[in-house]
Short mmCIF file of C-alpha atoms in Angstrom, two decimals:
data_model
loop_
_atom_site.label_atom_id
_atom_site.label_comp_id
_atom_site.label_asym_id
_atom_site.label_seq_id
_atom_site.Cartn_x
_atom_site.Cartn_y
_atom_site.Cartn_z
CA MET A 1 -19.68 12.44 -23.91
CA GLY A 2 -23.43 12.42 -24.35
CA ASP A 3 -24.21 16.01 -23.39
CA VAL A 4 -21.33 18.47 -23.13
CA ARG A 5 -23.45 20.70 -20.88
CA GLY A 6 -25.05 17.95 -18.81
CA PHE A 7 -23.14 18.78 -15.63
CA LEU A 8 -24.21 22.42 -16.00
CA LYS A 9 -27.88 21.68 -16.69
CA HIS A 10 -28.59 19.05 -14.05
CA ASP A 11 -27.97 18.89 -10.30
CA ARG A 12 -27.12 15.60 -8.64
CA LYS A 13 -30.24 13.64 -7.78
CA LEU A 14 -30.85 10.23 -6.19
CA PRO A 15 -33.98 8.11 -5.83
CA SER A 16 -36.21 8.95 -2.89
CA ARG A 17 -36.29 6.74 0.15
CA ARG A 18 -39.66 5.35 1.14
CA PRO A 19 -41.25 7.27 4.04
CA VAL A 20 -39.76 6.27 7.39
CA PRO A 21 -43.10 5.36 9.05
CA VAL A 22 -43.78 3.00 6.14
CA ARG A 23 -40.43 1.33 5.62
CA VAL A 24 -39.76 0.48 9.28
CA LEU A 25 -42.87 -1.71 9.15
CA ASP A 26 -41.27 -4.07 6.62
CA TRP A 27 -37.88 -5.41 5.53
CA ASN A 28 -37.97 -4.36 1.88
CA GLU A 29 -35.27 -2.21 0.33
CA VAL A 30 -35.68 1.43 1.27
CA TYR A 31 -35.44 3.16 -2.13
CA GLU A 32 -38.22 4.08 -4.53
CA GLU A 33 -37.95 3.41 -8.27
CA PHE A 34 -35.84 5.93 -10.18
CA PRO A 35 -37.35 6.89 -13.56
CA ALA A 36 -35.18 5.98 -16.56
CA GLY A 37 -35.42 9.52 -17.94
CA GLU A 38 -34.15 10.99 -14.68
CA LEU A 39 -31.33 8.47 -14.63
CA GLN A 40 -30.28 9.40 -18.16
CA ALA A 41 -30.13 13.03 -17.10
CA GLN A 42 -27.86 12.03 -14.23
CA ALA A 43 -25.66 9.98 -16.58
CA SER A 44 -25.32 13.05 -18.82
CA ARG A 45 -23.51 14.86 -15.97
CA CYS A 46 -20.45 12.66 -16.64
CA MET A 47 -17.80 14.82 -18.34
CA ASP A 48 -15.90 11.92 -20.00
CA CYS A 49 -12.72 13.33 -18.47
CA GLY A 50 -9.42 13.02 -20.29
CA ILE A 51 -8.09 11.31 -17.17
CA PRO A 52 -11.13 9.58 -15.57
CA PHE A 53 -10.12 9.46 -11.92
CA CYS A 54 -13.31 7.49 -11.22
CA ASN A 55 -11.75 4.50 -12.99
CA ASN A 56 -8.81 4.62 -10.61
CA GLY A 57 -11.08 5.20 -7.62
CA CYS A 58 -12.82 1.89 -8.40
CA PRO A 59 -10.68 -1.16 -7.55
CA LEU A 60 -12.48 -3.09 -10.29
CA GLY A 61 -11.42 -0.56 -12.89
CA ASN A 62 -15.02 -0.07 -14.03
CA ILE A 63 -15.07 1.88 -17.29
CA ILE A 64 -17.52 4.36 -15.86
CA PRO A 65 -17.61 7.11 -18.52
CA ASP A 66 -18.42 4.50 -21.17
CA TRP A 67 -21.52 3.14 -19.50
CA ASN A 68 -22.66 6.59 -18.41
CA ASP A 69 -22.62 7.62 -22.07
CA LEU A 70 -24.37 4.41 -23.18
CA VAL A 71 -27.17 4.94 -20.65
CA TYR A 72 -27.60 8.54 -21.78
CA ARG A 73 -27.92 7.29 -25.38
CA ASP A 74 -30.48 4.65 -24.32
CA ARG A 75 -28.13 1.79 -25.28
CA TRP A 76 -28.82 -0.30 -22.18
CA LYS A 77 -27.71 -3.65 -23.57
CA ASP A 78 -24.33 -2.25 -24.56
CA ALA A 79 -24.11 -0.66 -21.11
CA ILE A 80 -24.53 -3.97 -19.25
CA GLU A 81 -21.96 -5.65 -21.49
CA ARG A 82 -19.47 -2.91 -20.66
CA LEU A 83 -20.31 -3.11 -16.95
CA HIS A 84 -20.08 -6.91 -16.77
CA ALA A 85 -16.68 -6.75 -18.49
CA THR A 86 -15.17 -5.51 -15.22
CA ASN A 87 -17.67 -6.43 -12.48
CA ASN A 88 -19.22 -9.85 -11.91
CA PHE A 89 -21.84 -8.58 -9.48
CA PRO A 90 -22.85 -4.94 -10.11
CA GLU A 91 -26.18 -5.55 -8.37
CA PHE A 92 -24.20 -6.11 -5.14
CA THR A 93 -21.80 -3.18 -5.47
CA GLY A 94 -24.57 -0.90 -6.75
CA ARG A 95 -26.41 -1.46 -3.47
CA LEU A 96 -23.63 -1.98 -0.93
CA CYS A 97 -20.43 -0.26 -2.07
CA PRO A 98 -19.74 3.18 -0.53
CA ALA A 99 -18.69 4.33 -4.02
CA PRO A 100 -15.03 5.39 -3.88
CA CYS A 101 -15.51 6.09 -7.59
CA GLU A 102 -17.79 9.00 -6.71
CA ALA A 103 -15.24 10.34 -4.23
CA ALA A 104 -12.71 10.38 -7.11
CA CYS A 105 -15.11 11.93 -9.68
CA VAL A 106 -13.50 15.04 -11.21
CA LEU A 107 -16.82 16.86 -11.04
CA GLY A 108 -16.60 16.41 -7.27
CA ILE A 109 -13.75 18.93 -7.05
CA ASN A 110 -16.23 21.80 -6.89
CA GLN A 111 -19.68 20.24 -7.44
CA ASP A 112 -21.62 17.18 -6.34
CA PRO A 113 -20.15 14.13 -8.14
CA VAL A 114 -21.92 12.03 -10.76
CA THR A 115 -24.39 9.48 -9.36
CA ILE A 116 -22.19 6.61 -10.55
CA LYS A 117 -23.49 4.05 -8.09
CA GLN A 118 -27.13 4.68 -9.03
CA VAL A 119 -26.37 4.40 -12.75
CA GLU A 120 -24.56 1.12 -12.08
CA VAL A 121 -27.37 -0.54 -10.15
CA SER A 122 -29.96 0.71 -12.62
CA ILE A 123 -28.07 -0.85 -15.53
CA ILE A 124 -27.92 -4.29 -13.95
CA ASP A 125 -31.49 -4.23 -12.61
CA HIS A 126 -32.70 -3.25 -16.09
CA ALA A 127 -30.64 -6.08 -17.59
CA TRP A 128 -32.20 -8.63 -15.24
CA SER A 129 -35.70 -7.37 -16.00
CA GLU A 130 -35.04 -7.65 -19.74
CA GLY A 131 -33.63 -11.17 -19.46
CA TRP A 132 -30.19 -10.17 -20.71
CA VAL A 133 -28.29 -11.88 -17.85
CA SER A 134 -27.79 -15.55 -18.67
CA ALA A 135 -25.30 -18.30 -18.00
CA VAL A 136 -21.87 -17.87 -19.61
CA ARG A 137 -20.69 -21.41 -20.25
CA PRO A 138 -16.97 -22.09 -20.79
CA ALA A 139 -15.79 -22.76 -24.33
CA ARG A 140 -13.81 -25.79 -23.11
CA LEU A 141 -13.35 -27.82 -19.94
CA THR A 142 -9.92 -28.36 -18.40
CA GLU A 143 -10.68 -31.18 -15.93
CA LYS A 144 -8.82 -29.16 -13.28
CA ARG A 145 -10.56 -29.05 -9.91
CA VAL A 146 -10.53 -25.95 -7.71
CA ALA A 147 -11.91 -25.57 -4.19
CA VAL A 148 -13.07 -22.13 -3.10
CA ILE A 149 -13.53 -21.90 0.67
CA GLY A 150 -16.01 -19.20 1.58
CA SER A 151 -18.96 -17.88 -0.42
CA GLY A 152 -18.79 -14.15 0.18
CA PRO A 153 -18.14 -11.71 -2.68
CA ALA A 154 -14.45 -12.63 -3.06
CA GLY A 155 -15.16 -16.36 -3.17
CA LEU A 156 -18.08 -15.97 -5.55
CA ALA A 157 -16.09 -13.74 -7.91
CA ALA A 158 -13.16 -16.16 -7.97
CA ALA A 159 -15.49 -19.11 -8.49
CA GLN A 160 -17.37 -17.53 -11.38
CA GLN A 161 -14.18 -16.50 -13.17
CA LEU A 162 -12.58 -19.93 -12.75
CA THR A 163 -15.73 -21.73 -13.84
CA ARG A 164 -15.84 -19.62 -16.99
CA ALA A 165 -12.20 -20.53 -17.62
CA GLY A 166 -13.32 -24.16 -17.81
CA HIS A 167 -12.29 -25.48 -14.43
CA HIS A 168 -14.51 -27.59 -12.15
CA VAL A 169 -15.09 -25.28 -9.18
CA ILE A 170 -16.68 -26.27 -5.89
CA VAL A 171 -17.49 -23.56 -3.35
CA PHE A 172 -17.56 -24.69 0.28
CA GLU A 173 -19.62 -22.76 2.85
CA ARG A 174 -19.87 -23.64 6.53
CA ALA A 175 -23.29 -21.95 6.89
CA ASP A 176 -26.51 -23.50 5.64
CA ARG A 177 -26.87 -21.09 2.71
CA ILE A 178 -24.48 -19.57 0.19
CA GLY A 179 -23.52 -15.91 0.39
CA GLY A 180 -21.37 -15.29 3.45
CA LEU A 181 -21.95 -11.79 4.82
CA LEU A 182 -24.10 -11.04 1.77
CA ARG A 183 -26.53 -13.64 3.11
CA TYR A 184 -26.38 -13.25 6.88
CA GLY A 185 -24.60 -9.93 7.51
CA ILE A 186 -26.35 -7.51 5.15
CA PRO A 187 -29.92 -6.75 6.28
CA GLU A 188 -32.78 -7.33 3.87
CA PHE A 189 -33.58 -3.61 3.77
CA LYS A 190 -30.16 -2.95 2.23
CA MET A 191 -30.23 -5.86 -0.22
CA GLU A 192 -33.13 -8.24 -0.60
CA LYS A 193 -31.82 -11.79 -0.85
CA LYS A 194 -33.66 -12.45 -4.10
CA VAL A 195 -30.93 -10.28 -5.62
CA LEU A 196 -28.32 -12.76 -4.38
CA ASP A 197 -30.34 -15.85 -5.25
CA ARG A 198 -30.82 -14.95 -8.91
CA ARG A 199 -27.05 -14.51 -9.35
CA LEU A 200 -26.37 -17.84 -7.65
CA ALA A 201 -28.82 -19.48 -10.04
CA GLN A 202 -26.79 -18.09 -12.94
CA MET A 203 -23.57 -19.47 -11.43
CA ARG A 204 -25.11 -22.92 -10.97
CA ALA A 205 -26.23 -22.87 -14.60
CA GLU A 206 -22.65 -22.06 -15.61
CA GLY A 207 -21.36 -25.10 -13.75
CA THR A 208 -20.20 -23.83 -10.36
CA GLU A 209 -21.01 -26.33 -7.61
CA PHE A 210 -21.96 -25.23 -4.10
CA ARG A 211 -21.70 -27.28 -0.92
CA VAL A 212 -23.15 -25.88 2.31
CA ASN A 213 -22.81 -26.99 5.94
CA VAL A 214 -19.18 -27.93 5.29
CA ASP A 215 -16.61 -26.55 7.73
CA VAL A 216 -13.39 -27.23 5.86
CA GLY A 217 -10.73 -28.42 8.27
CA VAL A 218 -13.41 -30.10 10.42
CA ASP A 219 -16.08 -31.77 8.27
CA LEU A 220 -13.66 -32.09 5.37
CA THR A 221 -10.04 -32.62 6.35
CA VAL A 222 -7.26 -30.66 4.72
CA GLU A 223 -5.74 -33.94 3.55
CA GLU A 224 -8.96 -34.82 1.72
CA LEU A 225 -9.11 -31.30 0.31
CA ARG A 226 -5.58 -31.40 -1.11
CA ASP A 227 -6.09 -34.90 -2.53
CA GLU A 228 -9.26 -33.89 -4.40
CA PHE A 229 -8.28 -30.45 -5.73
CA GLU A 230 -5.34 -29.10 -7.71
CA ALA A 231 -5.82 -25.61 -6.25
CA VAL A 232 -7.48 -24.10 -3.18
CA VAL A 233 -8.69 -20.51 -2.78
CA ILE A 234 -9.09 -19.20 0.78
CA ALA A 235 -11.89 -16.63 0.74
CA THR A 236 -13.19 -17.01 4.27
CA GLY A 237 -13.20 -13.29 5.04
CA ALA A 238 -12.13 -11.45 8.18
CA THR A 239 -14.75 -12.72 10.59
CA GLN A 240 -12.86 -12.46 13.89
CA ALA A 241 -14.88 -9.72 15.61
CA ARG A 242 -13.14 -7.01 17.62
CA ASP A 243 -14.21 -7.28 21.26
CA LEU A 244 -14.51 -4.80 24.11
CA PRO A 245 -12.84 -6.46 27.12
CA ILE A 246 -14.02 -4.18 29.92
CA THR A 247 -15.63 -4.87 33.29
CA GLY A 248 -19.03 -6.52 32.84
CA ARG A 249 -18.42 -7.85 29.34
CA GLU A 250 -19.64 -11.30 30.46
CA LEU A 251 -23.14 -10.03 31.30
CA SER A 252 -26.14 -11.36 29.37
CA GLY A 253 -27.50 -8.97 26.75
CA ILE A 254 -24.13 -7.95 25.27
CA HIS A 255 -23.64 -9.36 21.77
CA GLN A 256 -21.39 -9.03 18.79
CA ALA A 257 -23.20 -7.56 15.77
CA MET A 258 -22.76 -10.79 13.85
CA GLU A 259 -24.44 -12.70 16.66
CA TYR A 260 -27.45 -10.41 16.23
CA LEU A 261 -27.88 -9.62 12.53
CA PRO A 262 -28.12 -13.16 11.10
CA PHE A 263 -31.27 -13.92 13.12
CA ALA A 264 -33.21 -11.14 11.39
CA ASN A 265 -32.13 -12.47 8.00
CA ARG A 266 -33.07 -16.01 9.00
CA ALA A 267 -36.52 -14.76 9.91
CA GLN A 268 -36.85 -13.31 6.41
CA GLU A 269 -35.77 -16.68 4.99
CA GLY A 270 -38.62 -18.31 6.92
CA ASP A 271 -36.41 -20.16 9.41
CA LEU A 272 -37.79 -18.20 12.38
CA GLU A 273 -40.87 -16.21 13.25
CA VAL A 274 -40.09 -12.50 12.92
CA ASP A 275 -40.99 -11.74 16.55
CA GLU A 276 -39.37 -14.84 18.01
CA VAL A 277 -35.72 -14.47 17.07
CA PRO A 278 -33.35 -15.30 19.96
CA ILE A 279 -31.93 -11.75 20.14
CA HIS A 280 -34.72 -9.20 19.66
CA ALA A 281 -34.68 -5.44 20.29
CA GLY A 282 -38.44 -5.03 20.58
CA GLY A 283 -39.36 -2.67 23.45
CA LYS A 284 -35.75 -2.49 24.67
CA LYS A 285 -33.19 0.21 25.30
CA VAL A 286 -30.34 -0.47 22.88
CA VAL A 287 -26.79 0.83 22.64
CA ILE A 288 -24.71 0.12 19.54
CA ILE A 289 -21.00 0.61 20.04
CA SER A 290 -19.35 1.94 16.86
CA GLY A 291 -20.71 4.24 14.23
CA GLY A 292 -19.77 2.39 11.05
CA ASP A 293 -21.82 0.49 8.48
CA THR A 294 -22.27 -2.58 10.67
CA GLY A 295 -23.51 -0.36 13.47
CA ALA A 296 -25.99 1.24 11.06
CA ASP A 297 -27.17 -2.26 10.08
CA CYS A 298 -27.85 -2.99 13.76
CA LEU A 299 -29.62 0.36 14.03
CA GLY A 300 -31.98 -0.29 11.12
CA THR A 301 -32.68 -3.79 12.38
CA SER A 302 -33.45 -2.49 15.87
CA HIS A 303 -35.89 0.04 14.43
CA ARG A 304 -37.77 -2.68 12.54
CA GLN A 305 -37.95 -4.82 15.66
CA GLY A 306 -39.49 -1.95 17.61
CA ALA A 307 -36.71 -0.88 19.98
CA GLU A 308 -37.82 1.66 22.59
CA VAL A 309 -34.72 3.83 22.19
CA VAL A 310 -31.37 3.36 20.43
CA HIS A 311 -28.06 5.12 21.02
CA GLN A 312 -25.12 4.64 18.68
CA PHE A 313 -21.73 5.38 20.25
CA GLU A 314 -18.64 6.41 18.30
CA ILE A 315 -15.24 7.07 19.85
CA MET A 316 -14.22 9.43 17.03
CA PRO A 317 -15.40 13.06 17.01
CA GLN A 318 -18.27 13.98 14.70
CA PRO A 319 -16.89 14.47 11.18
CA PRO A 320 -17.28 17.82 9.43
CA GLU A 321 -20.05 18.42 6.88
CA ASP A 322 -17.51 19.27 4.14
CA ARG A 323 -14.02 18.09 3.26
CA PRO A 324 -11.31 19.62 5.47
CA SER A 325 -8.26 21.00 3.70
CA ALA A 326 -6.16 18.06 4.92
CA ASN A 327 -8.53 15.64 3.14
CA PRO A 328 -8.47 16.89 -0.48
CA TRP A 329 -9.97 15.39 -3.62
CA PRO A 330 -9.56 12.62 -4.83
CA THR A 331 -8.96 10.97 -1.45
CA TRP A 332 -11.89 9.39 0.36
CA PRO A 333 -13.78 12.23 2.11
CA PHE A 334 -14.11 11.77 5.86
CA VAL A 335 -17.33 13.75 6.24
CA TYR A 336 -20.56 13.41 8.17
CA ARG A 337 -22.91 10.92 6.50
CA THR A 338 -26.50 9.96 7.24
CA SER A 339 -27.56 6.47 6.20
CA SER A 340 -31.16 5.37 5.78
CA ALA A 341 -31.00 3.77 9.24
CA HIS A 342 -29.86 7.04 10.86
CA GLU A 343 -32.73 8.82 9.13
CA GLU A 344 -35.13 6.40 10.83
CA GLY A 345 -34.25 7.46 14.36
CA GLY A 346 -31.87 6.84 17.22
CA GLU A 347 -29.32 9.15 18.78
CA ARG A 348 -25.74 9.31 17.50
CA VAL A 349 -23.24 10.09 20.24
CA PHE A 350 -19.71 11.02 19.17
CA ALA A 351 -16.41 11.24 21.06
CA VAL A 352 -17.34 8.81 23.83
CA ASN A 353 -15.74 5.66 25.18
CA THR A 354 -17.57 2.92 27.09
CA THR A 355 -15.70 2.07 30.29
CA GLU A 356 -17.90 -0.44 32.15
CA PHE A 357 -21.03 -2.56 31.86
CA LEU A 358 -23.27 -2.81 34.93
CA GLY A 359 -25.50 -5.80 35.68
CA ASP A 360 -28.53 -6.71 37.74
CA ASP A 361 -28.81 -9.54 40.26
CA ASP A 362 -29.67 -12.02 37.50
CA GLY A 363 -26.54 -11.32 35.49
CA ASN A 364 -28.22 -9.19 32.82
CA VAL A 365 -26.80 -5.89 31.63
CA ARG A 366 -28.81 -2.99 33.06
CA ALA A 367 -26.61 0.01 32.28
CA LEU A 368 -23.24 1.12 30.99
CA ARG A 369 -20.81 3.84 31.96
CA TYR A 370 -19.17 5.97 29.34
CA VAL A 371 -16.89 8.98 29.31
CA GLU A 372 -16.36 11.77 26.81
CA VAL A 373 -12.94 11.74 25.14
CA GLU A 374 -10.68 14.13 23.30
CA GLN A 375 -8.29 13.02 20.58
CA GLN A 376 -4.74 14.03 21.51
CA MET A 377 -1.19 13.02 20.69
CA VAL A 378 0.34 11.01 23.53
CA ASP A 379 3.98 9.91 23.19
CA GLY A 380 3.79 10.71 19.50
CA ARG A 381 0.68 8.63 18.86
CA PRO A 382 -2.98 9.67 18.57
CA SER A 383 -4.90 8.68 21.68
CA PHE A 384 -8.33 9.24 23.20
CA VAL A 385 -8.01 11.05 26.51
CA PRO A 386 -10.99 11.06 28.94
CA VAL A 387 -12.55 14.42 29.71
CA GLU A 388 -12.43 14.92 33.46
CA GLY A 389 -15.84 14.89 35.12
CA SER A 390 -17.68 13.65 32.03
CA GLU A 391 -18.49 10.11 33.19
CA THR A 392 -22.15 9.23 32.56
CA GLU A 393 -24.33 6.19 33.25
CA LEU A 394 -26.94 5.10 30.70
CA GLU A 395 -29.69 2.54 31.25
CA VAL A 396 -29.59 -0.24 28.66
CA ASP A 397 -31.15 -3.65 27.97
CA LEU A 398 -29.15 -4.69 24.90
CA VAL A 399 -25.66 -3.81 23.72
CA PHE A 400 -24.37 -4.60 20.23
CA LEU A 401 -20.63 -4.48 19.56
CA ALA A 402 -20.04 -3.38 15.96
CA MET A 403 -16.40 -2.38 16.13
CA GLY A 404 -15.24 -4.25 13.07
CA PHE A 405 -13.11 -7.32 12.55
CA THR A 406 -9.48 -8.10 13.29
CA GLY A 407 -8.82 -10.70 10.60
CA PRO A 408 -9.60 -14.31 9.67
CA GLU A 409 -10.55 -16.74 12.41
CA ARG A 410 -7.64 -18.89 13.61
CA ASN A 411 -9.56 -22.10 13.14
CA GLY A 412 -8.90 -25.65 12.03
CA LEU A 413 -8.62 -24.63 8.38
CA LEU A 414 -5.72 -22.20 8.62
CA ASP A 415 -3.89 -24.27 11.20
CA SER A 416 -4.34 -27.48 9.22
CA LEU A 417 -3.28 -25.91 5.94
CA GLY A 418 -0.17 -24.61 7.62
CA VAL A 419 -0.31 -21.24 5.89
CA GLU A 420 1.73 -18.37 7.25
CA LEU A 421 0.11 -15.21 8.62
CA ASP A 422 1.39 -11.68 8.17
CA GLU A 423 2.12 -9.18 10.95
CA ARG A 424 -1.56 -8.13 11.01
CA GLY A 425 -2.83 -11.69 11.44
CA ASN A 426 -4.09 -12.06 7.86
CA VAL A 427 -3.08 -14.92 5.58
CA ALA A 428 0.24 -13.94 4.00
CA ARG A 429 0.33 -13.98 0.20
CA SER A 430 2.72 -13.28 -2.65
CA ASP A 431 2.29 -10.92 -5.60
CA GLU A 432 0.67 -13.91 -7.36
CA TRP A 433 -1.99 -14.26 -4.62
CA ALA A 434 -0.30 -17.45 -3.39
CA ALA A 435 -0.17 -18.47 0.25
CA SER A 436 2.91 -20.09 1.73
CA GLU A 437 1.67 -23.58 0.78
CA THR A 438 1.89 -24.59 -2.88
CA GLY A 439 -1.44 -24.55 -4.67
CA VAL A 440 -3.15 -22.44 -1.99
CA PHE A 441 -4.29 -18.91 -2.87
CA VAL A 442 -5.92 -16.11 -0.89
CA ALA A 443 -8.53 -13.54 -1.93
CA GLY A 444 -10.54 -10.89 -0.12
CA ASP A 445 -10.58 -9.96 3.54
CA ALA A 446 -8.81 -13.17 4.62
CA GLY A 447 -5.62 -11.73 3.10
CA ARG A 448 -6.43 -8.03 2.99
CA GLY A 449 -8.16 -7.53 6.31
CA GLN A 450 -11.57 -5.95 6.74
CA SER A 451 -12.37 -3.94 3.64
CA LEU A 452 -15.05 -3.06 1.06
CA ILE A 453 -17.15 -5.34 -1.12
CA VAL A 454 -15.67 -3.79 -4.25
CA TRP A 455 -12.17 -4.78 -3.11
CA ALA A 456 -13.37 -8.31 -2.37
CA ILE A 457 -14.76 -8.76 -5.89
CA ALA A 458 -11.67 -7.21 -7.46
CA GLU A 459 -9.40 -9.50 -5.46
CA GLY A 460 -11.53 -12.53 -6.34
CA ARG A 461 -11.14 -11.73 -10.04
CA SER A 462 -7.39 -11.20 -9.76
CA CYS A 463 -6.89 -14.30 -7.63
CA ALA A 464 -8.81 -16.34 -10.23
CA ALA A 465 -6.38 -15.17 -12.90
CA ALA A 466 -3.45 -16.28 -10.73
CA VAL A 467 -5.03 -19.69 -10.11
CA ASP A 468 -5.76 -20.15 -13.82
CA LYS A 469 -2.14 -19.33 -14.67
CA PHE A 470 -0.91 -21.75 -11.99
CA LEU A 471 -3.04 -24.55 -13.44
CA MET A 472 -2.58 -23.85 -17.14
CA GLY A 473 0.70 -21.94 -17.44
CA GLU A 474 -1.06 -18.87 -18.86
CA THR A 475 -4.34 -17.01 -18.45
CA ALA A 476 -6.65 -14.70 -20.34
CA LEU A 477 -8.59 -13.74 -17.21
CA PRO A 478 -8.39 -10.07 -16.15
CA SER A 479 -6.48 -9.09 -13.04
CA PRO A 480 -7.61 -5.63 -11.89
CA VAL A 481 -5.65 -5.37 -8.62
CA ARG A 482 -2.51 -6.60 -6.89
CA PRO A 483 -2.28 -7.78 -3.27
CA THR A 484 -0.26 -4.66 -2.39
CA ASP A 485 -2.76 -2.19 -3.85
CA ARG A 486 -4.40 0.16 -1.37
CA PRO A 487 -7.18 2.72 -1.79
CA LEU A 488 -6.57 6.44 -1.77
CA ALA A 489 -6.63 7.62 1.85
#
């Protein structure tokens, strides 16, 4: 424990966001630099608890008190070694994870928790700037070949671990670039893609091979896949978007979030002109249905494209500012949060349900009808009951559906592999991460369902250990989670 009085001397502090009028004019990340001295003061707030609940709150099992103390003592190189011991990609989680570790921080019982996420991202960014992140080549090669299908965080974590174990790993991606949702789902203002590209360069230097524009099950048959590889890891994610099948859904101008967001990222890659993307919110009245992270990504993107007005609908009531008694520490706090995108504008509308889309004579959406709802128990189950007389019509030019994902796509891959699905429609797996077909393993959202990036990386690491044991009879790779593990809720 670096400073036994650190949590008494310093209040929680985070880096400032760039001014809204400035940042909506570009696509750069929204945060200002955080001085190293200020960060060390924040790290000193860590109490090095006898039972560090933050470790349990993190699916990766990050040894958080250790690297907080190392940062406070200005031992940055030791800090990145300790951080990399449990997390392959702290520059991703430090930007994108909602930080369940902070929700579990013991200091958070009666004070603001330690700024764990900011310390994490600062450690890895400092390590990159100092040139401390380099390729980790395997000590020996096994001549075993492993296919990883999908290049999101779970697939990348599994691939890096298996490559370092000495196996020949090929990652297949059906898109034209590697990264999955990290590449085409996360807006540039949340994570600039140079952050992803430098990590991929490290993985290539270690020996991982990447193949893009390959839709396994279509471009590469399952028979060819099984003939070429001793093991297969399914890490395709949960990309089947939840729809809203109401009257008028077929109208032009209504899009899934993942039909919209990739175009903005492609413009930043230079594939498209910024103002000429096929779905553009410039000068339009926009409604985003759902108030989660994906909805906030659509909100920030709409702001940067110059939307006239944006409403974000959420069927749930507005959360309280503070934890309710039924939601105690160290469970995840369901409280009102304001993201950088919400700070930039738009109107958040809670406790409403969209009932109908209305179109013009040309088949374009022109308005929607929505109704206020109350959450009640109906036949023993929570339901959303319309408030009588509350129906409202709102003019709209674009609607983005950001209601989450229902599981992996039922495409040629899963059908051709013949793997079984569980009752939720995810790929069924054993305690050893194995699917129903021998030599096939599952990691991330494809087996878990829609979840957090930190769970995807943790599952990729654990799945890699299972694959290594399957191929070699034993493994020295770490396995931080089990398929049955669930977060505190």
